[in-house]
mmCIF file of C-alpha atoms and ligand atoms in Angstrom:
data_model
loop_
_atom_site.group_PDB
_atom_site.id
_atom_site.type_symbol
_atom_site.label_atom_id
_atom_site.label_comp_id
_atom_site.label_asym_id
_atom_site.label_seq_id
_atom_site.Cartn_x
_atom_site.Cartn_y
_atom_site.Cartn_z
ATOM 1 C CA UNK V 1 0.000 0.000 0.000
ATOM 2 C CA UNK V 2 1.301 3.424 -0.972
ATOM 3 C CA UNK V 3 1.858 5.680 2.043
ATOM 4 C CA UNK V 4 0.782 9.314 2.229
ATOM 5 C CA UNK V 5 1.430 12.000 4.796
ATOM 6 C CA UNK V 6 -1.484 13.287 6.865
ATOM 7 C CA UNK V 7 -0.910 17.044 6.993
ATOM 8 C CA UNK V 8 2.833 16.399 7.227
ATOM 9 C CA UNK V 9 2.349 14.779 10.650
ATOM 10 C CA UNK V 10 1.855 11.029 10.169
ATOM 11 C CA UNK V 11 2.425 8.464 7.386
ATOM 12 C CA UNK V 12 -0.648 6.376 6.610
ATOM 13 C CA UNK V 13 -1.847 3.981 3.914
ATOM 14 C CA UNK V 14 -3.111 6.120 1.010
ATOM 15 C CA UNK V 15 -6.548 4.485 0.960
ATOM 16 C CA UNK V 16 -8.877 4.459 3.960
ATOM 17 C CA UNK V 17 -11.730 2.060 4.652
ATOM 18 C CA UNK V 18 -15.160 3.643 5.141
ATOM 19 C CA UNK V 19 -17.119 1.427 7.539
ATOM 20 C CA UNK V 20 -20.514 3.166 7.455
ATOM 21 C CA UNK V 21 -22.228 0.674 5.151
ATOM 22 C CA UNK V 22 -21.301 -2.166 7.511
ATOM 23 C CA UNK V 23 -23.910 -0.917 10.007
ATOM 24 C CA UNK V 24 -26.146 1.661 8.368
ATOM 25 C CA UNK V 25 -27.639 3.411 5.361
ATOM 26 C CA UNK V 26 -27.006 0.789 2.665
ATOM 27 C CA UNK V 27 -29.321 -2.006 3.832
ATOM 28 C CA UNK V 28 -28.155 -5.016 5.813
ATOM 29 C CA UNK V 29 -24.549 -6.200 5.904
ATOM 30 C CA UNK V 30 -23.010 -9.420 7.166
ATOM 31 C CA UNK V 31 -21.254 -8.794 10.501
ATOM 32 C CA UNK V 32 -18.645 -11.587 10.188
ATOM 33 C CA UNK V 33 -17.839 -10.533 6.604
ATOM 34 C CA UNK V 34 -17.545 -6.898 7.745
ATOM 35 C CA UNK V 35 -14.970 -7.856 10.390
ATOM 36 C CA UNK V 36 -13.119 -9.983 7.832
ATOM 37 C CA UNK V 37 -13.085 -6.940 5.521
ATOM 38 C CA UNK V 38 -11.587 -4.705 8.226
ATOM 39 C CA UNK V 39 -8.915 -7.342 8.940
ATOM 40 C CA UNK V 40 -8.113 -7.732 5.222
ATOM 41 C CA UNK V 41 -7.768 -3.960 4.940
ATOM 42 C CA UNK V 42 -5.388 -3.755 7.927
ATOM 43 C CA UNK V 43 -3.390 -6.742 6.602
ATOM 44 C CA UNK V 44 -2.889 -4.907 3.301
ATOM 45 C CA UNK V 45 -1.577 -1.718 4.937
ATOM 46 C CA UNK V 46 -4.791 0.303 5.076
ATOM 47 C CA UNK V 47 -4.746 2.216 8.362
ATOM 48 C CA UNK V 48 -7.655 4.672 8.266
ATOM 49 C CA UNK V 49 -10.934 3.140 9.399
ATOM 50 C CA UNK V 50 -13.599 5.823 9.114
ATOM 51 C CA UNK V 51 -16.765 5.787 11.196
ATOM 52 C CA UNK V 52 -19.314 8.003 12.929
ATOM 53 C CA UNK V 53 -20.723 7.500 16.428
ATOM 54 C CA UNK V 54 -24.177 7.813 14.813
ATOM 55 C CA UNK V 55 -23.670 5.054 12.203
ATOM 56 C CA UNK V 56 -26.135 2.488 13.481
ATOM 57 C CA UNK V 57 -26.347 4.621 16.661
ATOM 58 C CA UNK V 58 -23.085 3.190 18.002
ATOM 59 C CA UNK V 59 -23.277 -0.214 16.265
ATOM 60 C CA UNK V 60 -20.525 0.686 13.792
ATOM 61 C CA UNK V 61 -18.137 1.630 16.607
ATOM 62 C CA UNK V 62 -18.907 -1.616 18.465
ATOM 63 C CA UNK V 63 -18.122 -3.539 15.261
ATOM 64 C CA UNK V 64 -14.841 -1.709 14.677
ATOM 65 C CA UNK V 65 -13.917 -2.088 18.351
ATOM 66 C CA UNK V 66 -14.278 -5.863 18.008
ATOM 67 C CA UNK V 67 -12.271 -5.903 14.766
ATOM 68 C CA UNK V 68 -9.315 -3.905 16.122
ATOM 69 C CA UNK V 69 -9.246 -5.408 19.625
ATOM 70 C CA UNK V 70 -5.944 -7.222 19.089
ATOM 71 C CA UNK V 71 -4.431 -4.799 16.611
ATOM 72 C CA UNK V 72 -5.166 -1.260 17.754
ATOM 73 C CA UNK V 73 -1.770 -0.013 16.582
ATOM 74 C CA UNK V 74 -2.439 -0.978 12.951
ATOM 75 C CA UNK V 75 -5.581 1.140 12.818
ATOM 76 C CA UNK V 76 -6.006 4.898 12.567
ATOM 77 C CA UNK V 77 -9.559 5.377 13.781
ATOM 78 C CA UNK V 78 -11.394 8.410 12.402
ATOM 79 C CA UNK V 79 -14.681 9.225 14.144
ATOM 80 C CA UNK V 80 -17.348 11.754 13.228
ATOM 81 C CA UNK V 81 -19.722 13.008 15.907
ATOM 82 C CA UNK V 82 -22.542 15.483 16.368
ATOM 83 C CA UNK V 83 -25.319 13.995 14.220
ATOM 84 C CA UNK V 84 -28.300 13.086 16.389
ATOM 85 C CA UNK V 85 -30.448 10.012 15.716
ATOM 86 C CA UNK V 86 -33.773 8.853 17.123
ATOM 87 C CA UNK V 87 -34.462 5.192 18.059
ATOM 88 C CA UNK V 88 -36.081 4.600 14.656
ATOM 89 C CA UNK V 89 -32.901 5.805 12.904
ATOM 90 C CA UNK V 90 -34.309 9.225 11.988
ATOM 91 C CA UNK V 91 -31.976 12.241 11.757
ATOM 92 C CA UNK V 92 -33.044 14.710 14.411
ATOM 93 C CA UNK V 93 -30.364 17.388 14.485
ATOM 94 C CA UNK V 94 -26.747 18.271 15.054
ATOM 95 C CA UNK V 95 -25.022 19.156 18.318
ATOM 96 C CA UNK V 96 -21.338 20.076 18.503
ATOM 97 C CA UNK V 97 -21.364 22.057 21.766
ATOM 98 C CA UNK V 98 -18.265 21.454 23.914
ATOM 99 C CA UNK V 99 -20.193 19.629 26.661
ATOM 100 C CA UNK V 100 -22.007 17.469 24.109
ATOM 101 C CA UNK V 101 -18.841 16.478 22.253
ATOM 102 C CA UNK V 102 -17.027 15.523 25.454
ATOM 103 C CA UNK V 103 -19.994 13.301 26.291
ATOM 104 C CA UNK V 104 -20.025 11.791 22.775
ATOM 105 C CA UNK V 105 -16.274 11.174 22.979
ATOM 106 C CA UNK V 106 -16.525 9.410 26.338
ATOM 107 C CA UNK V 107 -19.075 6.982 24.899
ATOM 108 C CA UNK V 108 -17.106 6.501 21.680
ATOM 109 C CA UNK V 109 -13.967 5.512 23.615
ATOM 110 C CA UNK V 110 -15.984 2.947 25.594
ATOM 111 C CA UNK V 111 -17.722 1.471 22.530
ATOM 112 C CA UNK V 112 -14.467 1.179 20.610
ATOM 113 C CA UNK V 113 -12.596 -0.081 23.687
ATOM 114 C CA UNK V 114 -9.677 2.290 23.043
ATOM 115 C CA UNK V 115 -7.971 5.039 25.011
ATOM 116 C CA UNK V 116 -7.729 7.563 22.190
ATOM 117 C CA UNK V 117 -9.279 8.461 18.829
ATOM 118 C CA UNK V 118 -6.855 9.223 16.000
ATOM 119 C CA UNK V 119 -9.013 11.775 14.166
ATOM 120 C CA UNK V 120 -12.091 13.381 15.697
ATOM 121 C CA UNK V 121 -14.362 15.442 13.501
ATOM 122 C CA UNK V 122 -17.767 17.128 13.695
ATOM 123 C CA UNK V 123 -19.956 15.450 11.036
ATOM 124 C CA UNK V 124 -21.546 18.740 10.031
ATOM 125 C CA UNK V 125 -20.918 22.362 10.911
ATOM 126 C CA UNK V 126 -23.416 23.219 13.634
ATOM 127 C CA UNK V 127 -25.133 26.527 12.761
ATOM 128 C CA UNK V 128 -25.773 27.164 16.478
ATOM 129 C CA UNK V 129 -22.217 26.735 17.755
ATOM 130 C CA UNK V 130 -19.238 28.850 16.640
ATOM 131 C CA UNK V 131 -16.637 26.558 15.100
ATOM 132 C CA UNK V 132 -14.035 28.045 17.466
ATOM 133 C CA UNK V 133 -15.949 26.595 20.440
ATOM 134 C CA UNK V 134 -16.202 23.123 18.893
ATOM 135 C CA UNK V 135 -12.592 22.992 17.743
ATOM 136 C CA UNK V 136 -11.384 24.535 21.016
ATOM 137 C CA UNK V 137 -13.092 21.736 22.940
ATOM 138 C CA UNK V 138 -11.571 19.043 20.692
ATOM 139 C CA UNK V 139 -8.180 20.691 21.245
ATOM 140 C CA UNK V 140 -8.736 20.304 25.010
ATOM 141 C CA UNK V 141 -9.342 16.597 24.351
ATOM 142 C CA UNK V 142 -6.091 16.478 22.327
ATOM 143 C CA UNK V 143 -4.231 18.018 25.255
ATOM 144 C CA UNK V 144 -5.824 15.490 27.621
ATOM 145 C CA UNK V 145 -4.619 12.631 25.364
ATOM 146 C CA UNK V 146 -8.026 11.381 24.201
ATOM 147 C CA UNK V 147 -7.685 12.632 20.607
ATOM 148 C CA UNK V 148 -4.644 12.790 18.301
ATOM 149 C CA UNK V 149 -5.811 14.872 15.316
ATOM 150 C CA UNK V 150 -8.666 17.314 14.686
ATOM 151 C CA UNK V 151 -10.746 17.076 11.524
ATOM 152 C CA UNK V 152 -13.828 18.651 9.950
ATOM 153 C CA UNK V 153 -16.478 17.257 7.647
ATOM 154 C CA UNK V 154 -18.308 19.064 4.843
ATOM 155 C CA UNK V 155 -16.856 22.408 5.941
ATOM 156 C CA UNK V 156 -16.557 25.386 3.610
ATOM 157 C CA UNK V 157 -13.365 27.393 3.131
ATOM 158 C CA UNK V 158 -14.223 30.181 5.552
ATOM 159 C CA UNK V 159 -15.032 27.709 8.341
ATOM 160 C CA UNK V 160 -11.848 25.754 7.605
ATOM 161 C CA UNK V 161 -9.795 28.944 8.012
ATOM 162 C CA UNK V 162 -11.513 29.890 11.286
ATOM 163 C CA UNK V 163 -11.095 26.371 12.653
ATOM 164 C CA UNK V 164 -7.427 26.157 11.667
ATOM 165 C CA UNK V 165 -6.772 29.525 13.310
ATOM 166 C CA UNK V 166 -8.144 28.036 16.555
ATOM 167 C CA UNK V 167 -6.214 24.744 16.551
ATOM 168 C CA UNK V 168 -4.347 22.788 13.860
ATOM 169 C CA UNK V 169 -6.730 20.896 11.573
ATOM 170 C CA UNK V 170 -5.211 17.753 10.033
ATOM 171 C CA UNK V 171 -7.957 16.664 7.630
ATOM 172 C CA UNK V 172 -11.235 17.764 6.115
ATOM 173 C CA UNK V 173 -13.690 15.129 4.904
ATOM 174 C CA UNK V 174 -15.793 15.878 1.833
ATOM 175 C CA UNK V 175 -17.347 13.933 -1.022
ATOM 176 C CA UNK V 176 -15.014 13.795 -4.033
ATOM 177 C CA UNK V 177 -15.362 11.648 -7.119
ATOM 178 C CA UNK V 178 -15.761 11.873 -10.875
ATOM 179 C CA UNK V 179 -19.389 12.743 -10.087
ATOM 180 C CA UNK V 180 -18.745 15.244 -7.243
ATOM 181 C CA UNK V 181 -16.067 17.819 -8.014
ATOM 182 C CA UNK V 182 -17.171 21.113 -6.442
ATOM 183 C CA UNK V 183 -14.449 20.659 -3.813
ATOM 184 C CA UNK V 184 -11.963 21.615 -6.563
ATOM 185 C CA UNK V 185 -13.337 25.194 -6.739
ATOM 186 C CA UNK V 186 -12.057 26.645 -3.499
ATOM 187 C CA UNK V 187 -11.992 24.000 -0.736
ATOM 188 C CA UNK V 188 -9.106 21.948 -2.119
ATOM 189 C CA UNK V 189 -7.007 25.083 -2.870
ATOM 190 C CA UNK V 190 -7.709 26.304 0.706
ATOM 191 C CA UNK V 191 -6.617 22.958 2.171
ATOM 192 C CA UNK V 192 -3.436 23.052 0.066
ATOM 193 C CA UNK V 193 -2.645 26.594 1.186
ATOM 194 C CA UNK V 194 -3.059 25.566 4.847
ATOM 195 C CA UNK V 195 -1.323 22.161 4.562
ATOM 196 C CA UNK V 196 -4.453 20.170 5.512
ATOM 197 C CA UNK V 197 -5.205 16.750 3.984
ATOM 198 C CA UNK V 198 -8.446 15.863 2.228
ATOM 199 C CA UNK V 199 -10.332 12.763 3.332
ATOM 200 C CA UNK V 200 -12.435 12.008 0.230
ATOM 201 C CA UNK V 201 -15.622 10.024 0.686
ATOM 202 C CA UNK V 202 -18.117 8.676 -1.847
ATOM 203 C CA UNK V 203 -15.333 7.962 -4.357
ATOM 204 C CA UNK V 204 -17.634 5.376 -5.977
ATOM 205 C CA UNK V 205 -20.559 7.775 -5.658
ATOM 206 C CA UNK V 206 -21.969 5.258 -3.171
ATOM 207 C CA UNK V 207 -21.773 2.380 -5.642
ATOM 208 C CA UNK V 208 -23.012 4.212 -8.745
ATOM 209 C CA UNK V 209 -19.466 4.533 -10.112
ATOM 210 C CA UNK V 210 -18.685 0.855 -9.595
ATOM 211 C CA UNK V 211 -19.807 -0.488 -12.984
ATOM 212 C CA UNK V 212 -21.995 -2.971 -11.122
ATOM 213 C CA UNK V 213 -24.999 -0.780 -10.328
ATOM 214 C CA UNK V 214 -28.151 -1.443 -12.345
ATOM 215 C CA UNK V 215 -31.488 0.357 -12.598
ATOM 216 C CA UNK V 216 -33.150 -2.957 -11.680
ATOM 217 C CA UNK V 217 -31.476 -3.240 -8.282
ATOM 218 C CA UNK V 218 -34.046 -3.274 -5.488
ATOM 219 C CA UNK V 219 -33.036 -1.456 -2.337
ATOM 220 C CA UNK V 220 -33.844 -2.415 1.222
ATOM 221 C CA UNK V 221 -36.171 -0.060 3.094
ATOM 222 C CA UNK V 222 -34.076 2.681 4.664
ATOM 223 C CA UNK V 223 -31.268 2.427 2.077
ATOM 224 C CA UNK V 224 -30.075 6.024 1.639
ATOM 225 C CA UNK V 225 -29.790 5.482 -2.095
ATOM 226 C CA UNK V 226 -33.551 4.951 -2.428
ATOM 227 C CA UNK V 227 -34.028 8.684 -1.811
ATOM 228 C CA UNK V 228 -30.759 10.009 -3.258
ATOM 229 C CA UNK V 229 -31.386 12.212 -6.340
ATOM 230 C CA UNK V 230 -28.637 10.550 -8.397
ATOM 231 C CA UNK V 231 -30.127 7.082 -7.892
ATOM 232 C CA UNK V 232 -33.683 7.801 -8.935
ATOM 233 C CA UNK V 233 -35.719 8.299 -12.110
ATOM 234 C CA UNK V 234 -34.221 9.865 -15.245
ATOM 235 C CA UNK V 235 -31.131 10.981 -13.328
ATOM 236 C CA UNK V 236 -30.218 7.349 -12.654
ATOM 237 C CA UNK V 237 -30.588 6.426 -16.347
ATOM 238 C CA UNK V 238 -28.415 9.404 -17.343
ATOM 239 C CA UNK V 239 -25.751 8.593 -14.745
ATOM 240 C CA UNK V 240 -25.610 4.902 -15.653
ATOM 241 C CA UNK V 241 -25.023 5.893 -19.302
ATOM 242 C CA UNK V 242 -22.011 7.938 -18.187
ATOM 243 C CA UNK V 243 -20.684 4.915 -16.300
ATOM 244 C CA UNK V 244 -21.041 2.784 -19.467
ATOM 245 C CA UNK V 245 -18.412 5.011 -21.131
ATOM 246 C CA UNK V 246 -16.085 4.540 -18.188
ATOM 247 C CA UNK V 247 -16.715 0.786 -18.286
ATOM 248 C CA UNK V 248 -15.450 0.615 -21.877
ATOM 249 C CA UNK V 249 -12.277 2.509 -20.935
ATOM 250 C CA UNK V 250 -11.750 0.308 -17.852
ATOM 251 C CA UNK V 251 -12.062 -2.728 -20.149
ATOM 252 C CA UNK V 252 -9.307 -1.346 -22.412
ATOM 253 C CA UNK V 253 -7.077 -0.859 -19.340
ATOM 254 C CA UNK V 254 -7.949 -4.310 -18.017
ATOM 255 C CA UNK V 255 -9.175 -2.955 -14.665
ATOM 256 C CA UNK V 256 -12.552 -2.721 -12.931
ATOM 257 C CA UNK V 257 -14.633 0.480 -13.007
ATOM 258 C CA UNK V 258 -14.422 0.685 -9.193
ATOM 259 C CA UNK V 259 -10.590 0.498 -9.263
ATOM 260 C CA UNK V 260 -10.507 3.154 -11.980
ATOM 261 C CA UNK V 261 -12.876 5.522 -10.138
ATOM 262 C CA UNK V 262 -10.784 5.164 -6.969
ATOM 263 C CA UNK V 263 -7.525 5.600 -8.887
ATOM 264 C CA UNK V 264 -8.839 8.829 -10.444
ATOM 265 C CA UNK V 265 -9.285 10.291 -6.935
ATOM 266 C CA UNK V 266 -5.858 9.008 -5.831
ATOM 267 C CA UNK V 267 -4.361 10.717 -8.895
ATOM 268 C CA UNK V 268 -5.725 14.149 -7.924
ATOM 269 C CA UNK V 269 -2.964 14.712 -5.370
ATOM 270 C CA UNK V 270 -0.895 12.965 -2.735
ATOM 271 C CA UNK V 271 -2.574 15.066 -0.039
ATOM 272 C CA UNK V 272 -5.811 13.138 -0.639
ATOM 273 C CA UNK V 273 -6.850 10.017 1.304
ATOM 274 C CA UNK V 274 -9.775 8.411 -0.528
ATOM 275 C CA UNK V 275 -12.098 6.373 1.684
ATOM 276 C CA UNK V 276 -13.333 3.190 0.001
ATOM 277 C CA UNK V 277 -16.723 2.010 1.241
ATOM 278 C CA UNK V 278 -16.233 -1.747 0.878
ATOM 279 C CA UNK V 279 -18.172 -4.017 3.191
ATOM 280 C CA UNK V 280 -17.056 -7.317 1.715
ATOM 281 C CA UNK V 281 -13.582 -8.649 0.942
ATOM 282 C CA UNK V 282 -14.410 -9.138 -2.744
ATOM 283 C CA UNK V 283 -15.265 -5.413 -2.983
ATOM 284 C CA UNK V 284 -12.069 -4.481 -1.153
ATOM 285 C CA UNK V 285 -10.048 -6.317 -3.807
ATOM 286 C CA UNK V 286 -10.843 -3.427 -6.192
ATOM 287 C CA UNK V 287 -9.187 -1.011 -3.757
ATOM 288 C CA UNK V 288 -6.029 -3.125 -3.645
ATOM 289 C CA UNK V 289 -6.095 -3.411 -7.463
ATOM 290 C CA UNK V 290 -5.946 0.397 -7.749
ATOM 291 C CA UNK V 291 -2.386 0.159 -6.401
ATOM 292 C CA UNK V 292 -1.286 -2.039 -9.315
ATOM 293 C CA UNK V 293 -1.644 0.370 -12.259
ATOM 294 C CA UNK V 294 -0.992 4.006 -13.108
ATOM 295 C CA UNK V 295 -3.004 6.597 -14.972
ATOM 296 C CA UNK V 296 -1.082 8.667 -17.525
ATOM 297 C CA UNK V 297 -1.984 12.291 -18.276
ATOM 298 C CA UNK V 298 -3.570 10.956 -21.453
ATOM 299 C CA UNK V 299 -5.665 8.454 -19.449
ATOM 300 C CA UNK V 300 -6.838 11.234 -17.120
ATOM 301 C CA UNK V 301 -7.872 13.366 -20.124
ATOM 302 C CA UNK V 302 -9.798 10.438 -21.609
ATOM 303 C CA UNK V 303 -11.579 9.736 -18.316
ATOM 304 C CA UNK V 304 -12.560 13.394 -17.910
ATOM 305 C CA UNK V 305 -13.836 13.477 -21.507
ATOM 306 C CA UNK V 306 -16.023 10.454 -20.729
ATOM 307 C CA UNK V 307 -17.306 11.998 -17.494
ATOM 308 C CA UNK V 308 -17.008 15.780 -17.823
ATOM 309 C CA UNK V 309 -16.904 17.701 -14.550
ATOM 310 C CA UNK V 310 -20.588 18.620 -14.277
ATOM 311 C CA UNK V 311 -22.051 15.791 -16.351
ATOM 312 C CA UNK V 312 -23.764 14.003 -13.461
ATOM 313 C CA UNK V 313 -27.501 14.445 -13.045
ATOM 314 C CA UNK V 314 -28.879 15.123 -9.556
ATOM 315 C CA UNK V 315 -27.413 16.665 -6.438
ATOM 316 C CA UNK V 316 -25.434 14.467 -4.037
ATOM 317 C CA UNK V 317 -28.084 14.720 -1.313
ATOM 318 C CA UNK V 318 -31.774 15.603 -1.206
ATOM 319 C CA UNK V 319 -32.377 19.359 -0.911
ATOM 320 C CA UNK V 320 -32.982 19.476 2.877
ATOM 321 C CA UNK V 321 -29.679 17.604 3.427
ATOM 322 C CA UNK V 322 -27.855 19.839 0.932
ATOM 323 C CA UNK V 323 -28.965 22.776 3.098
ATOM 324 C CA UNK V 324 -26.943 21.325 5.993
ATOM 325 C CA UNK V 325 -23.665 21.354 4.041
ATOM 326 C CA UNK V 326 -21.442 24.288 4.941
ATOM 327 C CA UNK V 327 -19.256 23.139 2.006
ATOM 328 C CA UNK V 328 -22.065 23.899 -0.463
ATOM 329 C CA UNK V 329 -23.043 27.289 0.964
ATOM 330 C CA UNK V 330 -23.403 29.988 -1.692
ATOM 331 C CA UNK V 331 -23.368 27.598 -4.647
HETATM 332 N N1 NAP T 401 -18.628 13.002 5.971
HETATM 333 C C1 NAP T 401 -19.743 12.581 5.449
HETATM 334 O O1 NAP T 401 -20.738 13.307 5.365
HETATM 335 C C2 NAP T 401 -19.820 11.174 4.915
HETATM 336 C C3 NAP T 401 -20.940 10.781 4.174
HETATM 337 C C4 NAP T 401 -20.976 9.483 3.686
HETATM 338 C C5 NAP T 401 -19.926 8.614 3.925
HETATM 339 N N2 NAP T 401 -18.864 9.021 4.666
HETATM 340 C C6 NAP T 401 -17.743 8.099 4.963
HETATM 341 O O2 NAP T 401 -17.124 7.704 3.766
HETATM 342 C C7 NAP T 401 -17.115 6.296 3.654
HETATM 343 C C8 NAP T 401 -17.234 5.889 2.217
HETATM 344 O O3 NAP T 401 -18.452 6.418 1.697
HETATM 345 P P1 NAP T 401 -19.466 5.568 0.861
HETATM 346 O O4 NAP T 401 -19.590 4.240 1.495
HETATM 347 O O5 NAP T 401 -20.687 6.355 0.652
HETATM 348 O O6 NAP T 401 -18.700 5.517 -0.493
HETATM 349 P P2 NAP T 401 -18.428 4.696 -1.737
HETATM 350 O O7 NAP T 401 -17.120 4.021 -1.573
HETATM 351 O O8 NAP T 401 -18.616 5.660 -2.846
HETATM 352 O O9 NAP T 401 -19.615 3.632 -1.878
HETATM 353 C C9 NAP T 401 -19.658 2.461 -1.124
HETATM 354 C C10 NAP T 401 -20.659 1.496 -1.728
HETATM 355 O O10 NAP T 401 -20.234 1.149 -3.043
HETATM 356 C C11 NAP T 401 -20.433 -0.231 -3.276
HETATM 357 N N3 NAP T 401 -19.117 -0.833 -3.551
HETATM 358 C C12 NAP T 401 -18.007 -0.805 -2.780
HETATM 359 N N4 NAP T 401 -17.008 -1.467 -3.366
HETATM 360 C C13 NAP T 401 -17.480 -1.923 -4.529
HETATM 361 C C14 NAP T 401 -16.913 -2.689 -5.552
HETATM 362 N N5 NAP T 401 -15.655 -3.087 -5.498
HETATM 363 N N6 NAP T 401 -17.684 -3.000 -6.631
HETATM 364 C C15 NAP T 401 -18.970 -2.591 -6.664
HETATM 365 N N7 NAP T 401 -19.573 -1.859 -5.707
HETATM 366 C C16 NAP T 401 -18.835 -1.536 -4.640
HETATM 367 C C17 NAP T 401 -21.026 -0.822 -2.025
HETATM 368 O O11 NAP T 401 -22.428 -0.866 -2.182
HETATM 369 P P3 NAP T 401 -23.215 -2.250 -2.069
HETATM 370 O O12 NAP T 401 -22.444 -3.096 -1.095
HETATM 371 O O13 NAP T 401 -24.542 -1.843 -1.582
HETATM 372 O O14 NAP T 401 -23.221 -2.788 -3.466
HETATM 373 C C18 NAP T 401 -20.678 0.186 -0.956
HETATM 374 O O15 NAP T 401 -21.585 0.207 0.075
HETATM 375 C C19 NAP T 401 -18.265 5.819 4.538
HETATM 376 O O16 NAP T 401 -18.092 4.499 4.938
HETATM 377 C C20 NAP T 401 -18.200 6.823 5.663
HETATM 378 O O17 NAP T 401 -17.226 6.405 6.594
HETATM 379 C C21 NAP T 401 -18.799 10.284 5.137
#
């Protein structure tokens, strides 16, 4: 596994494993296979395991805690906090007040069975709490030894600057893929100016950019993709046509569409850590395969001609969720 530097502070495997789908949002997953997938990732030199305390309302942390019990030092555990869930799984708000985050962190440490979190990040920017207060409280937790690095998620440039002026930010997590490129406008340049790494999620556009998605696929109740604009109606047909073009190019290269989509993100800069949302070992194999080939400048041009920057149809979230993204403010 290629290594990359997290904000110049720590060397980590270039690809991270996103564990969300093992407990939430994408229908049911097999627990034993999920743990096997985490072990296979760690064996191959992946370090970052990305979760949120609200994924499965703690279930995802319990799963990861079990998987890393005997190999804590191999894993770099990245936790998002602040999203509030009701017992039926509904999304009921965001809370990143200092007292709330210390409480969330205490429970996260217990569920994971660890004494520190490697990267701790508010899942969304809380409109009711100045970012300085949230980041200041995480910095207190860094000083107390419970957290190693501070991160943000879906933050816009102005918030990133304010946060970084309060305490050093190591990574910002945002969606980035051939289908989601607005981060290139100002967020990525801001991160590069400040020396902060990008943790890129949704590199397969949640499965759409895998070459295996079909319009016929039936989704379990509660699967996020059943209400995601890019996965429904005419937008889905349009987006699958775009993927067909990529499939032909992947065939010429002798690689899978998923490996190619991941490799495209890896090729956008060595300050980027793409998270790969595999929940089975066979899916993870495509992440490992992305380490076995290179993309030339000519390849990158061909890929971007097949999927031009704004070619995707549909926003990445439904409109009420888009409204919660500080990263999309003013667009
Ligand atoms: N900060 C945020 O707001 C935010 C939001 C979302 C996610 N995240 C983080 O980012 C991580 C990754 O995000 P994501 O899971 O949405 O991204 P993703 O990697 O774009 O999509 C993952 C989905 O793609 C499918 N897939 C994975 N590997 C595949 C393969 N080799 N071939 C075909 N299909 C494959 C799987 O769907 P099926 O198994 O259903 O086929 C999987 O659930 C998450 O786990 C989470 O930790 C953060």
